[in-house]
């Protein structure tokens, strides 16, 4: 199975900050990586697929990059509605595996 | 608009069974693969199972293989998860999620990722 490791597991940031989250795969997955946002008590929401393609309706402040084993999610200017937990997931092979999540909290 | 509505969750004793449903609307259900994903209380996301659009292919996480069965009824636009021999560690919110494909020009193949999720249904396994 492909293991997905996210870092950090949590971070504190202020409104307006630029935030970067890292996701590493235990083996190469090309660009078959998705990012999801989850707010407390809510279902996850799709943000990015193919490592860098924005899901329809997702604002351009979110961006993704990477290929192979190392990926990043960047939020260019953090807004109050962006405080949430973010997960990466590989869809290169089954079982589809998620990273452990990164909780973005208000400083 | 796409809607996925899970139901069937509840409290069940260890060793018991439960069947979850996911009612789909707003898209052509019979054209898309579907998944179940779960989230234990305070924990991260765990993929559980997948079924191809026509039911011809199914995959399971090792943690549920042999105990859970994914199925679908395309005439009813509904996805199911039959859960048997339930354990305390199966306690979680269960989400259904829809697959969507895109053409990958690098490999010349179609790749699939999750685009929509349901709101989830809570399953509690406890005596």
Short mmCIF file of C-alpha atoms in Angstrom, two decimals:
data_model
loop_
_atom_site.label_atom_id
_atom_site.label_comp_id
_atom_site.label_asym_id
_atom_site.label_seq_id
_atom_site.Cartn_x
_atom_site.Cartn_y
_atom_site.Cartn_z
CA UNK A 1 0.00 0.00 0.00
CA UNK A 2 1.12 3.56 -0.66
CA UNK A 3 1.58 5.54 2.55
CA UNK A 4 0.78 9.26 2.49
CA UNK A 5 2.50 11.49 5.05
CA UNK A 6 1.38 15.06 5.64
CA UNK A 7 3.26 17.76 7.47
CA UNK A 8 2.75 19.57 9.65
CA UNK A 9 -0.11 17.82 11.45
CA UNK A 10 -1.29 21.23 12.63
CA UNK A 11 -0.36 24.86 12.23
CA UNK A 12 -1.44 28.21 13.57
CA UNK A 13 -1.71 31.12 11.17
CA UNK A 14 -3.23 34.57 10.93
CA UNK A 15 -5.73 35.96 8.46
CA UNK A 16 -3.80 37.07 5.39
CA UNK A 17 -0.94 34.61 5.89
CA UNK A 18 0.39 32.39 3.12
CA UNK A 19 0.19 28.75 4.21
CA UNK A 20 1.89 25.70 2.73
CA UNK A 21 1.09 22.07 3.55
CA UNK A 22 3.26 19.18 2.41
CA UNK A 23 2.26 15.66 1.42
CA UNK A 24 4.74 12.87 0.68
CA UNK A 25 3.98 9.51 -0.93
CA UNK A 26 5.93 6.38 -0.01
CA UNK A 27 6.40 5.65 -3.71
CA UNK A 28 5.95 7.56 -6.93
CA UNK A 29 2.35 8.36 -7.85
CA UNK A 30 2.96 10.64 -10.86
CA UNK A 31 0.51 13.52 -10.30
CA UNK A 32 -2.41 11.38 -9.14
CA UNK A 33 -2.99 13.37 -5.99
CA UNK A 34 -6.06 15.15 -4.66
CA UNK A 35 -6.57 17.61 -1.82
CA UNK A 36 -9.69 17.93 0.34
CA UNK A 37 -10.87 20.46 2.90
CA UNK A 38 -12.97 19.41 5.89
CA UNK A 39 -14.61 21.73 8.40
CA UNK A 40 -15.76 20.44 11.80
CA UNK A 41 -18.88 18.30 11.57
CA UNK A 42 -19.00 18.57 7.78
CA UNK A 43 -18.18 16.30 4.87
CA UNK A 44 -14.88 16.75 3.04
CA UNK A 45 -14.90 19.00 0.00
CA UNK A 46 -12.81 18.45 -3.10
CA UNK A 47 -10.27 21.23 -3.77
CA UNK A 48 -7.63 19.99 -6.18
CA UNK A 49 -7.03 16.97 -8.40
CA UNK A 50 -4.11 15.93 -10.60
CA UNK A 51 -1.88 17.65 -8.04
CA UNK A 52 -2.52 21.14 -9.38
CA UNK A 53 -5.93 21.33 -11.10
CA UNK A 54 -8.60 23.26 -9.23
CA UNK A 55 -11.98 21.59 -8.79
CA UNK A 56 -14.78 23.64 -10.31
CA UNK A 57 -15.83 26.49 -8.04
CA UNK A 58 -12.73 26.43 -5.86
CA UNK A 59 -11.15 29.89 -5.48
CA UNK A 60 -7.75 30.54 -7.04
CA UNK A 61 -6.19 31.31 -3.64
CA UNK A 62 -5.75 27.54 -3.44
CA UNK A 63 -2.96 26.04 -5.49
CA UNK A 64 -1.20 22.71 -5.64
CA UNK A 65 2.07 21.49 -7.03
CA UNK A 66 4.32 18.46 -7.17
CA UNK A 67 4.84 15.18 -8.92
CA UNK A 68 6.30 11.81 -8.06
CA UNK A 69 6.46 11.66 -4.28
CA UNK A 70 6.40 15.26 -3.04
CA UNK A 71 3.42 17.59 -3.18
CA UNK A 72 2.30 20.88 -1.68
CA UNK A 73 -0.97 22.71 -1.11
CA UNK A 74 -0.69 26.47 -0.77
CA UNK A 75 -3.32 28.94 0.41
CA UNK A 76 -2.15 32.34 -0.77
CA UNK A 77 -3.99 34.57 1.71
CA UNK A 78 -5.72 32.79 4.56
CA UNK A 79 -9.29 33.88 5.24
CA UNK A 80 -11.54 32.98 8.18
CA UNK A 81 -13.43 30.41 6.09
CA UNK A 82 -10.18 28.57 5.32
CA UNK A 83 -9.61 27.40 8.88
CA UNK A 84 -10.19 23.67 8.52
CA UNK A 85 -8.42 20.34 8.21
CA UNK A 86 -6.83 19.49 4.88
CA UNK A 87 -6.18 15.98 3.57
CA UNK A 88 -4.21 14.69 0.61
CA UNK A 89 -5.13 11.44 -1.12
CA UNK A 90 -3.43 9.37 -3.78
CA UNK A 91 -5.53 7.80 -6.53
CA UNK A 92 -2.69 6.09 -8.38
CA UNK A 93 -3.68 2.67 -7.06
CA UNK A 94 -5.92 0.77 -4.65
CA UNK A 95 -6.26 1.03 -1.74
CA UNK A 96 -6.71 4.75 -2.13
CA UNK A 97 -4.90 6.21 0.84
CA UNK A 98 -5.17 9.53 2.64
CA UNK A 99 -2.64 11.57 4.51
CA UNK A 100 -3.21 12.02 8.22
CA UNK A 101 -4.51 15.56 7.81
CA UNK A 102 -3.28 19.07 8.60
CA UNK A 103 -5.39 21.18 10.92
CA UNK A 104 -5.12 24.90 10.15
CA UNK A 105 -6.01 26.95 13.23
CA UNK A 106 -6.31 30.64 13.97
CA UNK A 107 -3.31 32.24 15.64
CA UNK B 1 -26.97 19.77 -8.41
CA UNK B 2 -25.26 16.60 -7.21
CA UNK B 3 -26.69 15.23 -3.98
CA UNK B 4 -25.55 12.18 -2.05
CA UNK B 5 -27.60 11.32 1.02
CA UNK B 6 -26.47 8.52 3.33
CA UNK B 7 -28.77 6.69 5.71
CA UNK B 8 -28.91 3.52 7.77
CA UNK B 9 -26.43 4.37 10.49
CA UNK B 10 -27.11 3.66 14.14
CA UNK B 11 -25.98 1.73 17.19
CA UNK B 12 -25.23 -1.96 16.78
CA UNK B 13 -23.66 -4.56 19.05
CA UNK B 14 -20.27 -6.12 18.27
CA UNK B 15 -20.76 -8.98 15.83
CA UNK B 16 -23.92 -7.43 14.46
CA UNK B 17 -24.84 -6.23 10.97
CA UNK B 18 -25.98 -3.00 9.39
CA UNK B 19 -26.73 -1.87 5.84
CA UNK B 20 -25.96 1.66 4.79
CA UNK B 21 -27.56 3.37 1.80
CA UNK B 22 -26.51 6.36 -0.28
CA UNK B 23 -29.23 7.92 -2.41
CA UNK B 24 -27.85 9.81 -5.40
CA UNK B 25 -29.43 12.56 -7.47
CA UNK B 26 -28.43 15.36 -9.82
CA UNK B 27 -26.27 13.20 -12.06
CA UNK B 28 -26.46 9.98 -14.10
CA UNK B 29 -25.72 7.56 -11.27
CA UNK B 30 -25.26 4.55 -13.56
CA UNK B 31 -22.29 6.23 -15.29
CA UNK B 32 -20.04 6.77 -12.26
CA UNK B 33 -18.00 4.67 -9.89
CA UNK B 34 -18.76 5.16 -6.21
CA UNK B 35 -16.88 4.80 -2.95
CA UNK B 36 -17.39 4.49 0.78
CA UNK B 37 -15.00 6.35 3.07
CA UNK B 38 -15.13 6.41 6.86
CA UNK B 39 -13.86 8.61 9.65
CA UNK B 40 -13.55 7.37 13.22
CA UNK B 41 -14.33 9.97 15.90
CA UNK B 42 -11.55 12.56 16.02
CA UNK B 43 -9.50 10.68 13.41
CA UNK B 44 -8.61 11.02 9.74
CA UNK B 45 -10.23 9.66 6.60
CA UNK B 46 -10.03 5.99 5.65
CA UNK B 47 -11.08 4.68 2.25
CA UNK B 48 -13.33 1.61 2.64
CA UNK B 49 -14.61 0.32 -0.70
CA UNK B 50 -15.20 1.07 -4.40
CA UNK B 51 -17.65 -0.20 -6.97
CA UNK B 52 -17.43 0.39 -10.72
CA UNK B 53 -20.31 2.18 -12.47
CA UNK B 54 -21.82 -1.12 -13.65
CA UNK B 55 -20.97 -3.13 -10.53
CA UNK B 56 -18.47 -5.31 -12.41
CA UNK B 57 -15.45 -4.39 -10.28
CA UNK B 58 -15.16 -3.95 -6.53
CA UNK B 59 -12.22 -3.17 -4.26
CA UNK B 60 -12.01 -3.22 -0.47
CA UNK B 61 -9.68 -2.03 2.26
CA UNK B 62 -7.97 -4.92 4.02
CA UNK B 63 -9.60 -3.81 7.29
CA UNK B 64 -13.09 -4.66 5.97
CA UNK B 65 -12.42 -7.36 3.37
CA UNK B 66 -14.60 -10.41 3.94
CA UNK B 67 -16.94 -8.52 6.30
CA UNK B 68 -18.27 -5.63 4.20
CA UNK B 69 -19.92 -5.80 0.78
CA UNK B 70 -20.44 -2.83 -1.53
CA UNK B 71 -23.25 -2.97 -4.06
CA UNK B 72 -25.46 -0.69 -6.10
CA UNK B 73 -28.89 -0.58 -7.69
CA UNK B 74 -28.69 1.68 -10.72
CA UNK B 75 -32.46 1.50 -11.22
CA UNK B 76 -32.88 3.10 -7.78
CA UNK B 77 -29.84 5.44 -7.97
CA UNK B 78 -28.65 3.96 -4.71
CA UNK B 79 -25.33 2.71 -3.35
CA UNK B 80 -25.15 0.25 -0.46
CA UNK B 81 -22.68 -1.00 2.10
CA UNK B 82 -23.58 -4.23 3.88
CA UNK B 83 -21.54 -4.44 7.06
CA UNK B 84 -21.32 -7.78 8.90
CA UNK B 85 -19.32 -8.99 11.90
CA UNK B 86 -19.02 -5.42 13.12
CA UNK B 87 -16.28 -4.48 15.56
CA UNK B 88 -15.77 -1.55 17.89
CA UNK B 89 -13.10 -0.22 15.52
CA UNK B 90 -15.71 0.11 12.76
CA UNK B 91 -17.29 2.96 14.72
CA UNK B 92 -17.14 5.95 12.39
CA UNK B 93 -19.01 8.37 10.21
CA UNK B 94 -19.44 6.68 6.83
CA UNK B 95 -19.43 8.85 3.71
CA UNK B 96 -20.27 7.91 0.15
CA UNK B 97 -18.27 9.68 -2.53
CA UNK B 98 -18.64 9.94 -6.28
CA UNK B 99 -15.82 9.31 -8.75
CA UNK B 100 -15.18 11.47 -11.79
CA UNK B 101 -12.77 10.74 -14.61
CA UNK B 102 -10.47 12.87 -16.65
CA UNK B 103 -8.16 12.14 -19.55
CA UNK B 104 -4.51 11.98 -18.55
CA UNK B 105 -2.51 13.06 -21.58
CA UNK B 106 0.73 11.72 -20.10
CA UNK B 107 -0.45 8.11 -20.09
CA UNK B 108 -3.35 8.27 -22.54
CA UNK B 109 -5.62 6.78 -19.90
CA UNK B 110 -8.56 7.92 -17.80
CA UNK B 111 -7.91 8.59 -14.13
CA UNK B 112 -10.55 8.96 -11.45
CA UNK B 113 -10.80 11.07 -8.31
CA UNK B 114 -13.54 12.03 -5.80
CA UNK B 115 -15.54 15.11 -6.71
CA UNK B 116 -18.59 14.97 -4.43
CA UNK B 117 -19.23 13.59 -0.97
CA UNK B 118 -22.38 12.91 1.02
CA UNK B 119 -22.95 14.35 4.49
CA UNK B 120 -22.23 11.03 6.23
CA UNK B 121 -24.04 8.65 8.58
CA UNK B 122 -22.75 7.62 12.00
CA UNK B 123 -22.25 3.96 12.85
CA UNK B 124 -21.56 3.12 16.49
CA UNK B 125 -20.55 -0.41 17.42
CA UNK B 126 -20.98 -0.85 21.15
CA UNK B 127 -22.49 -3.25 23.66
#
